[in-house]
Coordinates of C-alpha atoms in Angstrom, one line a residue:
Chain F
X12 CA 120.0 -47.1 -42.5
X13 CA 120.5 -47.9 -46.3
X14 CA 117.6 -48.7 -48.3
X15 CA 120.2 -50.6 -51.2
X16 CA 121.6 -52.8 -48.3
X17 CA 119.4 -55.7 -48.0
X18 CA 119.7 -57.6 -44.7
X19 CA 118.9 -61.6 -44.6
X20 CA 119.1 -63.7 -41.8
X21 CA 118.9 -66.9 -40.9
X22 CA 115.6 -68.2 -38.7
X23 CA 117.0 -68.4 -35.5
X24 CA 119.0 -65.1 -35.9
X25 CA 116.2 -63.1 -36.7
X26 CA 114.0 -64.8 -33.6
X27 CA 116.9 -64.4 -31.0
X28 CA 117.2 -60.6 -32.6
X29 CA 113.7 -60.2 -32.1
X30 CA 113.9 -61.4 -28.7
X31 CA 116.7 -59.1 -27.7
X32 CA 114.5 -56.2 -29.3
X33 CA 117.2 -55.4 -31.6
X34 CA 116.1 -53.2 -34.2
X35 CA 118.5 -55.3 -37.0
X36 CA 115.8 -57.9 -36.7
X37 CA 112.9 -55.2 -37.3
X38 CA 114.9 -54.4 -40.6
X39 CA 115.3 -57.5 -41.7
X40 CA 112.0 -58.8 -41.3
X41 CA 111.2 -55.9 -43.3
X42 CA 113.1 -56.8 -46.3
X43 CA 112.7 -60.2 -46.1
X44 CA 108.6 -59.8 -45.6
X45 CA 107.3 -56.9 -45.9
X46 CA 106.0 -57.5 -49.7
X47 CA 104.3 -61.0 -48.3
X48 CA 102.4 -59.3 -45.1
X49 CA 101.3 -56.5 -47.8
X50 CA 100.1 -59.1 -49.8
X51 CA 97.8 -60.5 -47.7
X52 CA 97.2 -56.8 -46.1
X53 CA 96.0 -55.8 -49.5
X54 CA 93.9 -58.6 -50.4
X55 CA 91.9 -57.7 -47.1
X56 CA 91.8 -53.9 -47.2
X57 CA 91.9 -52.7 -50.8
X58 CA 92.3 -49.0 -49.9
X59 CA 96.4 -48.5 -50.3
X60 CA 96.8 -46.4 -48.1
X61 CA 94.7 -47.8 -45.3
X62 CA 96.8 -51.0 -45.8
X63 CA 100.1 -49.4 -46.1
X64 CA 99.2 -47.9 -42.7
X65 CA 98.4 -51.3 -41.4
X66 CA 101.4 -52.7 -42.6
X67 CA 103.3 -50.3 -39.9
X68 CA 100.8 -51.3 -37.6
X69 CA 101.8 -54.7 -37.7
X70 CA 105.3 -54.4 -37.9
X71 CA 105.1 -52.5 -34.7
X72 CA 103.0 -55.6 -33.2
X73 CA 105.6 -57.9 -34.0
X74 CA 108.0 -55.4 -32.6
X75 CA 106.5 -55.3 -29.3
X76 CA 104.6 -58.4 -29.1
X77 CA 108.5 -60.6 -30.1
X78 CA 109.1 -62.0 -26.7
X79 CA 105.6 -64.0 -26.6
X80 CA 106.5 -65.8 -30.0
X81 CA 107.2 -69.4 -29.5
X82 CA 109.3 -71.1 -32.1
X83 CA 108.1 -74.6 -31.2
X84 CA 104.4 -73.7 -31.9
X85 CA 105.7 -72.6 -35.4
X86 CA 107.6 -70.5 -38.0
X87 CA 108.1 -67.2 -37.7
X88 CA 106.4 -66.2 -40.7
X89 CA 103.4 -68.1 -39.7
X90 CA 102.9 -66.2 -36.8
X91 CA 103.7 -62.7 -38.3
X92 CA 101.1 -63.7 -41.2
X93 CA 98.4 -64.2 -38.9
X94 CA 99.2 -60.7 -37.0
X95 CA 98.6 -59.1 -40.1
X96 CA 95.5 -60.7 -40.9
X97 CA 94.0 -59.9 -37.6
X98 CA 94.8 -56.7 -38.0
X99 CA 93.3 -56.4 -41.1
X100 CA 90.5 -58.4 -40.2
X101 CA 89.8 -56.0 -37.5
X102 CA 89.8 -52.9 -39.1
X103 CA 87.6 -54.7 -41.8
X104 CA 85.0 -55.3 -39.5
X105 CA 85.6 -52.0 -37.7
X106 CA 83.0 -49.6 -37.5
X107 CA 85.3 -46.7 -39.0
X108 CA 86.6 -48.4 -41.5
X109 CA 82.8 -49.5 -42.5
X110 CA 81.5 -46.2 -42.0
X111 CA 84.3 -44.8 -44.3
X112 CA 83.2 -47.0 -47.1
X113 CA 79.9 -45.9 -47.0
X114 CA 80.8 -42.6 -46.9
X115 CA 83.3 -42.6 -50.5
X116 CA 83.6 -39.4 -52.4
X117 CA 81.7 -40.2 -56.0
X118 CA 85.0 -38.7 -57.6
X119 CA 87.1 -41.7 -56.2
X120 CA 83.9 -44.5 -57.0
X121 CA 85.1 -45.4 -60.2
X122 CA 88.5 -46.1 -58.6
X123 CA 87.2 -47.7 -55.8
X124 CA 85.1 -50.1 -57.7
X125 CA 87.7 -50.5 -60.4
X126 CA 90.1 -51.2 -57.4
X127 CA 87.7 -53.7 -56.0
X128 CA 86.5 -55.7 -59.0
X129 CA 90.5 -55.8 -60.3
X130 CA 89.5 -55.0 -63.6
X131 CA 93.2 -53.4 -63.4
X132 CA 96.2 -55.2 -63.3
X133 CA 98.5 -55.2 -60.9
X134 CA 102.1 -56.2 -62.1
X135 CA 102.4 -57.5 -58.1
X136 CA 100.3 -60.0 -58.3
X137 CA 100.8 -60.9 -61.9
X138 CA 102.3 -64.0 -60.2
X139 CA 99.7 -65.8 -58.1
X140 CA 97.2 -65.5 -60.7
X141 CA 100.1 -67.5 -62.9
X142 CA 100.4 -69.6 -60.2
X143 CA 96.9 -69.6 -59.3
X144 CA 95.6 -70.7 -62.7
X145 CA 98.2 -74.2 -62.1
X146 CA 96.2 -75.1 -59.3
X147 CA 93.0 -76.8 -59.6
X148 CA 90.2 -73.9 -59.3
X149 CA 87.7 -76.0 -56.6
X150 CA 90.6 -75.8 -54.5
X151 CA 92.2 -72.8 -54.9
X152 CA 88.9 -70.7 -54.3
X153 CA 88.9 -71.9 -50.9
X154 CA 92.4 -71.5 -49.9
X155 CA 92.4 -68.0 -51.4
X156 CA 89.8 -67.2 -49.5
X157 CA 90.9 -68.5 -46.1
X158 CA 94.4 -67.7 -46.5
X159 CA 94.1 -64.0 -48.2
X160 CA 90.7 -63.0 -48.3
X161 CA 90.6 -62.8 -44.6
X162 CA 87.4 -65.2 -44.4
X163 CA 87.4 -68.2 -41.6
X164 CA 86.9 -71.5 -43.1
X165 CA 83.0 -71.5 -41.3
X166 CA 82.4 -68.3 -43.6
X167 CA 83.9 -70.1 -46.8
X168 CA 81.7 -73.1 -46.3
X169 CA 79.0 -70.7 -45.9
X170 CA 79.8 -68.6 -49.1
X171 CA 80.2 -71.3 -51.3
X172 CA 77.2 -73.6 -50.0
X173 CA 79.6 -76.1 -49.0
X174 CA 80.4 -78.5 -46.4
X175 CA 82.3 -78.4 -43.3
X176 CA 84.3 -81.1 -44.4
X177 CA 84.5 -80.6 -48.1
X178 CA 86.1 -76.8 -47.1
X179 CA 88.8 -78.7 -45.5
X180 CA 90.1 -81.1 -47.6
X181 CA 89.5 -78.8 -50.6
X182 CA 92.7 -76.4 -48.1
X183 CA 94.4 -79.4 -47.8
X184 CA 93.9 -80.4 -51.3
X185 CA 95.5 -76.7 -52.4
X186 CA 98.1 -76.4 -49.9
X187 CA 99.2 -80.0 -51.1
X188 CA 99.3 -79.0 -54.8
X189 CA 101.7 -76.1 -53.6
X190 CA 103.9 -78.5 -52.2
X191 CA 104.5 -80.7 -55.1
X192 CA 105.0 -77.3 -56.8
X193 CA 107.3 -75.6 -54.9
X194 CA 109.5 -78.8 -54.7
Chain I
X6 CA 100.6 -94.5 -36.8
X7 CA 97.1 -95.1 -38.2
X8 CA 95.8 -92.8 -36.2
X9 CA 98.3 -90.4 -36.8
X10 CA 98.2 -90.6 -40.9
X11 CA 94.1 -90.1 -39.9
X12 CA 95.2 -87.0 -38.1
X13 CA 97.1 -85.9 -40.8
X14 CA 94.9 -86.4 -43.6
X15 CA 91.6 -84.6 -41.6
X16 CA 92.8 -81.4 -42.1
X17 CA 93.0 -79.6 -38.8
X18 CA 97.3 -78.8 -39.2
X19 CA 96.5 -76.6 -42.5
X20 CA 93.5 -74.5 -40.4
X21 CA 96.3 -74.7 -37.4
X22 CA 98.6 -72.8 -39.5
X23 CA 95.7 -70.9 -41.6
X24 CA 94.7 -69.7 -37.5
X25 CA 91.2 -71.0 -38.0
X26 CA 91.3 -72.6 -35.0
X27 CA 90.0 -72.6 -31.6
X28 CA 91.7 -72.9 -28.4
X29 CA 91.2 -76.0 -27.5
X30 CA 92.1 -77.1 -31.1
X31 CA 95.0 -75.5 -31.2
X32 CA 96.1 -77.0 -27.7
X33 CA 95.4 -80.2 -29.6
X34 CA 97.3 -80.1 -32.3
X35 CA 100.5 -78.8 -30.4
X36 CA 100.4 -81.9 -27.8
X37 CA 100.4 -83.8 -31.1
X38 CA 103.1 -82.1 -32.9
X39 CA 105.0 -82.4 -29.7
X40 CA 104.3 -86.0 -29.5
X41 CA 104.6 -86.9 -33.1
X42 CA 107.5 -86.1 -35.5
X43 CA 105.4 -86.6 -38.3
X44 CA 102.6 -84.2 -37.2
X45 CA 105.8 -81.5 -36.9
X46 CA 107.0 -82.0 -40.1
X47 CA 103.5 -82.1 -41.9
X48 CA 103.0 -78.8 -39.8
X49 CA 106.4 -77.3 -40.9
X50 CA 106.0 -78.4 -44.8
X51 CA 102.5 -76.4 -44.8
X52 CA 103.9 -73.5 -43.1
X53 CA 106.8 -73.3 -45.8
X54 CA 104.5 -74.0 -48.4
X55 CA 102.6 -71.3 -47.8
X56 CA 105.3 -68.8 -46.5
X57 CA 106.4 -69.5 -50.2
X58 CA 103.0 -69.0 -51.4
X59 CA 102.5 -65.8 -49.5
X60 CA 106.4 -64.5 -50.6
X61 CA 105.5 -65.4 -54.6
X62 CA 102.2 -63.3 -53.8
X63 CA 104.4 -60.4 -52.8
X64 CA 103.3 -56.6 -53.4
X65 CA 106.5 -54.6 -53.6
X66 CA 106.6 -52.1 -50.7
X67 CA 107.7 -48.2 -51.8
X68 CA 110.7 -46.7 -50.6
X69 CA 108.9 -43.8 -48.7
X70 CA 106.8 -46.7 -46.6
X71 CA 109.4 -48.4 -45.8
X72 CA 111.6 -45.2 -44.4
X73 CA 108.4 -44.2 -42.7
X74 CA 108.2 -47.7 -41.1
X75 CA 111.5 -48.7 -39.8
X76 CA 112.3 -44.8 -38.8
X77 CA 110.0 -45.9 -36.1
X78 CA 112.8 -47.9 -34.9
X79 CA 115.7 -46.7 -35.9
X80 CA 116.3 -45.9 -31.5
X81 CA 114.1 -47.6 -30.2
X82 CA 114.9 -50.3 -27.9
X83 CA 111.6 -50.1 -25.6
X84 CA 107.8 -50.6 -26.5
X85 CA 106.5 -48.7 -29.1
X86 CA 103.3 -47.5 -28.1
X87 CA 102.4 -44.4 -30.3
X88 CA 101.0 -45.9 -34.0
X89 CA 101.2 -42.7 -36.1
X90 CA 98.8 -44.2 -38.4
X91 CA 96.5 -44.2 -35.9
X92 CA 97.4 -41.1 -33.7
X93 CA 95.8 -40.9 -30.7
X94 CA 92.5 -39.0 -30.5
X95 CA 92.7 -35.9 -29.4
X96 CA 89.6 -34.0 -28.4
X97 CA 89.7 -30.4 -30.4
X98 CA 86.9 -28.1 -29.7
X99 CA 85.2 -27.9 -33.2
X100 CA 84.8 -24.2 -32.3
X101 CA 87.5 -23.3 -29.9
X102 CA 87.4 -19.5 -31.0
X103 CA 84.0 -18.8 -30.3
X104 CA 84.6 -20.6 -27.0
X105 CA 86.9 -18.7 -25.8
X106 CA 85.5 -15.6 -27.3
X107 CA 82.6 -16.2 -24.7
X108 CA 84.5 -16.6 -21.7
X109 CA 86.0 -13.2 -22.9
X110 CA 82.7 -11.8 -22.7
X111 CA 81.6 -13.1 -20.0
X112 CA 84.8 -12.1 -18.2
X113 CA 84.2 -9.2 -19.0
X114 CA 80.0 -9.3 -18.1
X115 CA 80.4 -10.0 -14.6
X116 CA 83.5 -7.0 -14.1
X117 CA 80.9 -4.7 -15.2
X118 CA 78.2 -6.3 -13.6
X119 CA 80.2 -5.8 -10.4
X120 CA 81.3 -2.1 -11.1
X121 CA 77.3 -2.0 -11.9
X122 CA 76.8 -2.7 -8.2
X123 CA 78.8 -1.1 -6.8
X124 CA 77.7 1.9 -8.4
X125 CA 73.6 1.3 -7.7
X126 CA 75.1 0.7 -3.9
X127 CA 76.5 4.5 -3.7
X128 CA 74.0 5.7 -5.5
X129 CA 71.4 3.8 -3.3
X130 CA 73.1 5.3 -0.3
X131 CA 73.3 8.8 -1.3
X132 CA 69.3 8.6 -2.3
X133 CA 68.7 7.1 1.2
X134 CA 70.4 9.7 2.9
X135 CA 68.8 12.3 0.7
X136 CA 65.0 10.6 1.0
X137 CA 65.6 10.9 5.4
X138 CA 66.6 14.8 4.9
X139 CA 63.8 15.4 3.0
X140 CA 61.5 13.4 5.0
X141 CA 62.7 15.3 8.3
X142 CA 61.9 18.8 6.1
X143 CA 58.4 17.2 5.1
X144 CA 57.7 16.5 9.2
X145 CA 59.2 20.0 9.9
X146 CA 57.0 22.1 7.3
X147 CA 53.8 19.7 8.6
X148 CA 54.8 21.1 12.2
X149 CA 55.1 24.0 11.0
X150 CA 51.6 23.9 8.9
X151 CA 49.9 23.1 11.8
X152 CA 51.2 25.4 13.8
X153 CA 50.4 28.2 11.1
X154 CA 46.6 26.7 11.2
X155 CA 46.6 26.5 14.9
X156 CA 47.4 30.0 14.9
X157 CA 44.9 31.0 12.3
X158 CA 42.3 29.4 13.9
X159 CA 42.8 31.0 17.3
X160 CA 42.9 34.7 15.4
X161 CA 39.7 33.3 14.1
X162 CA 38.0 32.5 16.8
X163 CA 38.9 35.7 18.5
X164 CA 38.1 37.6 15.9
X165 CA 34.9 36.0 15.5
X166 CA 34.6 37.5 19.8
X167 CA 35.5 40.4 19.2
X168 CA 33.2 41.0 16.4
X169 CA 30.2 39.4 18.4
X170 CA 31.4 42.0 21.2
X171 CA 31.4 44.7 18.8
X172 CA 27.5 44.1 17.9
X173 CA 26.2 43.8 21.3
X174 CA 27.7 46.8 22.6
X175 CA 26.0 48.9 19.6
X176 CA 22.2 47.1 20.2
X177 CA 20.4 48.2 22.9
X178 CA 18.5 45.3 22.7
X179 CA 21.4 43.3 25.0
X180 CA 22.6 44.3 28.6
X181 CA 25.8 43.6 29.3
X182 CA 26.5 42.3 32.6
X183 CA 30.3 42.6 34.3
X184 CA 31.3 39.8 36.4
X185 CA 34.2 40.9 38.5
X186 CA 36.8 39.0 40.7
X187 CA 36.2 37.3 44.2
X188 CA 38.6 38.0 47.2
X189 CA 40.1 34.0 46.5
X190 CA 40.6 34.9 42.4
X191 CA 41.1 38.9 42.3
X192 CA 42.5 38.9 38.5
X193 CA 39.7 36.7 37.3
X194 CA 36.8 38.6 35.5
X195 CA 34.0 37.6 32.5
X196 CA 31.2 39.7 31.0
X197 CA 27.5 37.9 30.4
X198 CA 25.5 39.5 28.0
X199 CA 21.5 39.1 28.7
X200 CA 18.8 39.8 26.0
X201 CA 16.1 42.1 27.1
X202 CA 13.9 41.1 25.0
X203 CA 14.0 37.5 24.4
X204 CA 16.0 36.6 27.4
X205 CA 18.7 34.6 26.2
X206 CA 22.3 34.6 27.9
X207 CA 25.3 34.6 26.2
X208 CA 28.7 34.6 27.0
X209 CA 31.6 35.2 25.0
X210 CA 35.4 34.1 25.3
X211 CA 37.2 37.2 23.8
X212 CA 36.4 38.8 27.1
X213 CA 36.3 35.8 30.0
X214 CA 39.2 36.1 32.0
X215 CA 39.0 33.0 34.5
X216 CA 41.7 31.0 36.7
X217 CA 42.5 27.7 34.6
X218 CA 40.9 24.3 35.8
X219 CA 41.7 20.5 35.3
X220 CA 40.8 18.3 33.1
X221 CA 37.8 16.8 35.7
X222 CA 36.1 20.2 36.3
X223 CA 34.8 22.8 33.9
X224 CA 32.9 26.3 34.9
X225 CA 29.1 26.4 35.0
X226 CA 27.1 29.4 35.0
X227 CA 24.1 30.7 38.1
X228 CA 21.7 32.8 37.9
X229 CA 20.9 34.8 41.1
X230 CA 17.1 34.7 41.2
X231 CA 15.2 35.6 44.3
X232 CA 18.4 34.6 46.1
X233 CA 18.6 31.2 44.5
X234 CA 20.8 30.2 42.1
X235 CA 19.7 28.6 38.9
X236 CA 22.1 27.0 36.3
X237 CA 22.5 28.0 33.2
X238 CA 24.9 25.3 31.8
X239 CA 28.6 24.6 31.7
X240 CA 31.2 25.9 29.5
X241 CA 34.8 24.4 28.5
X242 CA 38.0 26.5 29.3
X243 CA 38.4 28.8 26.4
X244 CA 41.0 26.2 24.6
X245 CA 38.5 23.8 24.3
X246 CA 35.9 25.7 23.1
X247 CA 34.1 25.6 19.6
X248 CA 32.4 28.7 19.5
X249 CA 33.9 32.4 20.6
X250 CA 30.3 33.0 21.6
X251 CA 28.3 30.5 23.2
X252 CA 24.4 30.6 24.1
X253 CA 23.7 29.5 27.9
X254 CA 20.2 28.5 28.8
X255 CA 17.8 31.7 28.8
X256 CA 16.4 33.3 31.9
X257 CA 13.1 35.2 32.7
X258 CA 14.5 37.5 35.8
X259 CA 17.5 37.4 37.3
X260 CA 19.5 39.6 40.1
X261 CA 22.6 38.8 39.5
X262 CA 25.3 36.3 37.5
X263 CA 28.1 33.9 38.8
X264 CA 30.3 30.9 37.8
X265 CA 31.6 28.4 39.5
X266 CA 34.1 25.2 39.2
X267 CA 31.9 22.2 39.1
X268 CA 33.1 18.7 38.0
X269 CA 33.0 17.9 34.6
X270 CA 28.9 17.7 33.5
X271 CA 28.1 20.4 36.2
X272 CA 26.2 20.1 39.7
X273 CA 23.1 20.7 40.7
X274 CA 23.8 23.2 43.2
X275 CA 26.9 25.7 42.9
X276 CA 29.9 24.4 45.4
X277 CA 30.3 28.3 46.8
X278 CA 33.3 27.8 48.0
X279 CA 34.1 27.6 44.2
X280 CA 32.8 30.4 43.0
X281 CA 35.0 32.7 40.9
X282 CA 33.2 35.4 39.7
X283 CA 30.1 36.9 40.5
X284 CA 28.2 40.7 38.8
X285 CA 25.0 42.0 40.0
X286 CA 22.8 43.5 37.3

């Protein structure tokens, strides 16, 4: 296929393609999301390559798992989003990956730890912290954390010595800001 | 509607899309989306909000991840199983060299260990077979031994006769008395030699010359004295005998000498009828 040639489809197309396990639908999720899962994938698991690898892993989830998506439960993004989180949630909390942290070369440290405290930019996400600095920082924390950082909303309450409650109307609070943004 | 807005405002459709939710939640809030327009559009505005949020937070994938990616599916219609990312784990001997260097040697072990046997079995054979021939020579040279010592022994005791035989012919002191043949045993003949002086009888086997008996008898030796006989004692056939001269029991006068074949012990008369040899002095 050609790199150049960027495929878009509509919603339904790409479900019905995905349904039909035609691989134009594989391609254009790709172009069309691949940069968003990665996102989130890298947020997760720092490690590029581990991520990169997890990328593939759940584009070939989607792949085979297409015919179980239900449209009326939600979009497709939505439910492609939360397979990669998973993933990455798993192989966070996977004794391999945890016993390859511990076990980091003291030659790649600095990177590692320069990596994980982003003292270095990255042009990619040069953008949410733009956008991220607009939203109110109480709220933002939280949704960042549920929605990239690969923590439940029980585990954000926990970490930030909040309530139940207060967790979830500070999401609601964030996601609402984004909507007034974005329209 | 109050209810609903309630609904709305707790929360629960931004975790639904976030995926914080449990089962039973998630059942929840689809029967209410299902049942509500407004729940489905307040679901569908989050989800787009942040699809948008996720696409703005977008890390540009490189061109070598994505060929490596969608090559994966480039002809492939059916489940994709293999993740090369994640290849699946193959056992590798860490030291499969070694390993099989050992079952070359041992291979090789038990081939030679067989040969081995065979080998000690032949060679067992052979000393087996060799160990019988030389015991049959050992039984054959200890027959023969023995038959050598027999011999010697017999010349021995002969000699030992003759040489007795010798000396009592030369003293005067000794009269030798000749004890020939009766009409039952013709060839039979003995000589007793009778001391003069001290009276002591001897007789000696290098010249006793008497029909053989059994096993149950033996001879015994009479004196002749005034017409009655008196024994002197028995004595063996000459291959049982210890002594080539042998001292009977000593007489004071005697007319003549005889022997006869008593049972074994002797009797306390002669049986005449027995009687084998008999020499007047």
């Amino acid at each position: 296929m050609s790199l150049s040639k960027k495929i878009s489809l509509t919603e339904d197309e790409l479900v019905s393609a995905l349904k039909n396990r035609e691989t134009i639908a594989i391609k254009a999720l790709y172009d069309m999301y691949s940069g968003a899962l990665l996102g989130v994938i890298s947020r997760i698991i720092v490690h590029t390559e581990v991520a990169e690898d997890l990328l593939q892993e759940t584009f070939i989830k989607i792949w085979n798992s297409g015919a179980s998506y239900d449209s009326s439960k939600g979009r497709l993004f939505t439910w492609m989003m939360n397979i990669a989180r998973n993933i990455s949630i798993d192989k966070l909390r996977s004794k391999d990956f945890k016993n390859a942290n511990k076990n980091q070369d003291i030659e790649n440290n600095v990177d590692f730890i320069d990596e994980q405290k982003k003292v270095s930019f990255n042009a990619d996400t040069l953008g949410l912290k733009e956008l991220v600095t607009a939203l109110k920082s109480d709220y933002q924390d939280v949704l960042n954390m549920v929605y990239f950082k690969g923590y439940t909303h029980v585990e954000a309450a926990e970490e930030l010595n909040l309530p139940l409650g207060t967790v979830k109307t500070r999401v609601r609070m964030a996601i609402l800001e984004l909507r007034k943004k974005f329209n | 509607m109050e209810d609903v807005n309630a609904y709305i405002e707790s929360g629960i459709l931004e975790l639904y899309v976030l995926g914080q939710l449990s089962a039973l939640e998630i059942a929840e809030v689809e029967a209410m989306a299902a049942k509500h327009p407004e729940v489905k559009a307040e679901l569908s505005a989050i989800e787009i909000a942040l699809e948008t949020y996720a696409l703005e937070n977008s890390i540009t994938t490189s061109e070598e991840l994505e060929l490596r990616i969608l090559s994966q599916f480039d002809d492939e219609k059916s489940t994709i199983t293999a993740n090369p990312a994640t290849p699946e784990q193959k056992i590798i001997p860490l030291y499969k060299g070694r390993d099989e260097g050992k079952i070359k040697v041992l291979r090789f072990s038990l081939v030679a260990c067989i040969a081995l046997l065979v080998v000690s079995l032949v060679a067992l054979y052979s000393v087996y077979n060799r160990l019988n021939l030389a015991q049959d020579q050992i039984a054959t040279l200890s027959r023969d031994k023995q038959q050598f010592a027999t011999t010697v022994s017999k010349l021995q005791f002969e000699k030992s006769g003759m040489e007795n035989r010798i000396a009592m012919v030369d003293n005067a002191e000794w009269t030798t008395v000749k004890l020939a043949g009766v009409p039952k045993s013709p060839e039979a003949k003995m000589l007793v030699f009778w001391n003069k002086t001290n009276k002591n009888v001897l007789i000696n086997y290098a010249a006793i010359e008497l029909p053989k008996t059994d096993k149950a008898h033996e001879y015994q030796l009479w004196a002749l004295v005034d017409g009655k006989p008196v024994s002197l004692g028995v004595f063996t056939e000459v291959d049982n005998a210890k002594e080539a001269v042998v001292q009977m029991a000593a007489i004071q006068k005697a007319q003549a000498f005889a022997v006869t074949i008593e049972p074994t012990g002797g009797s306390i008369n002669p049986t005449m009828e027995k009687m084998v040899v008999m020499g007047a002095i």
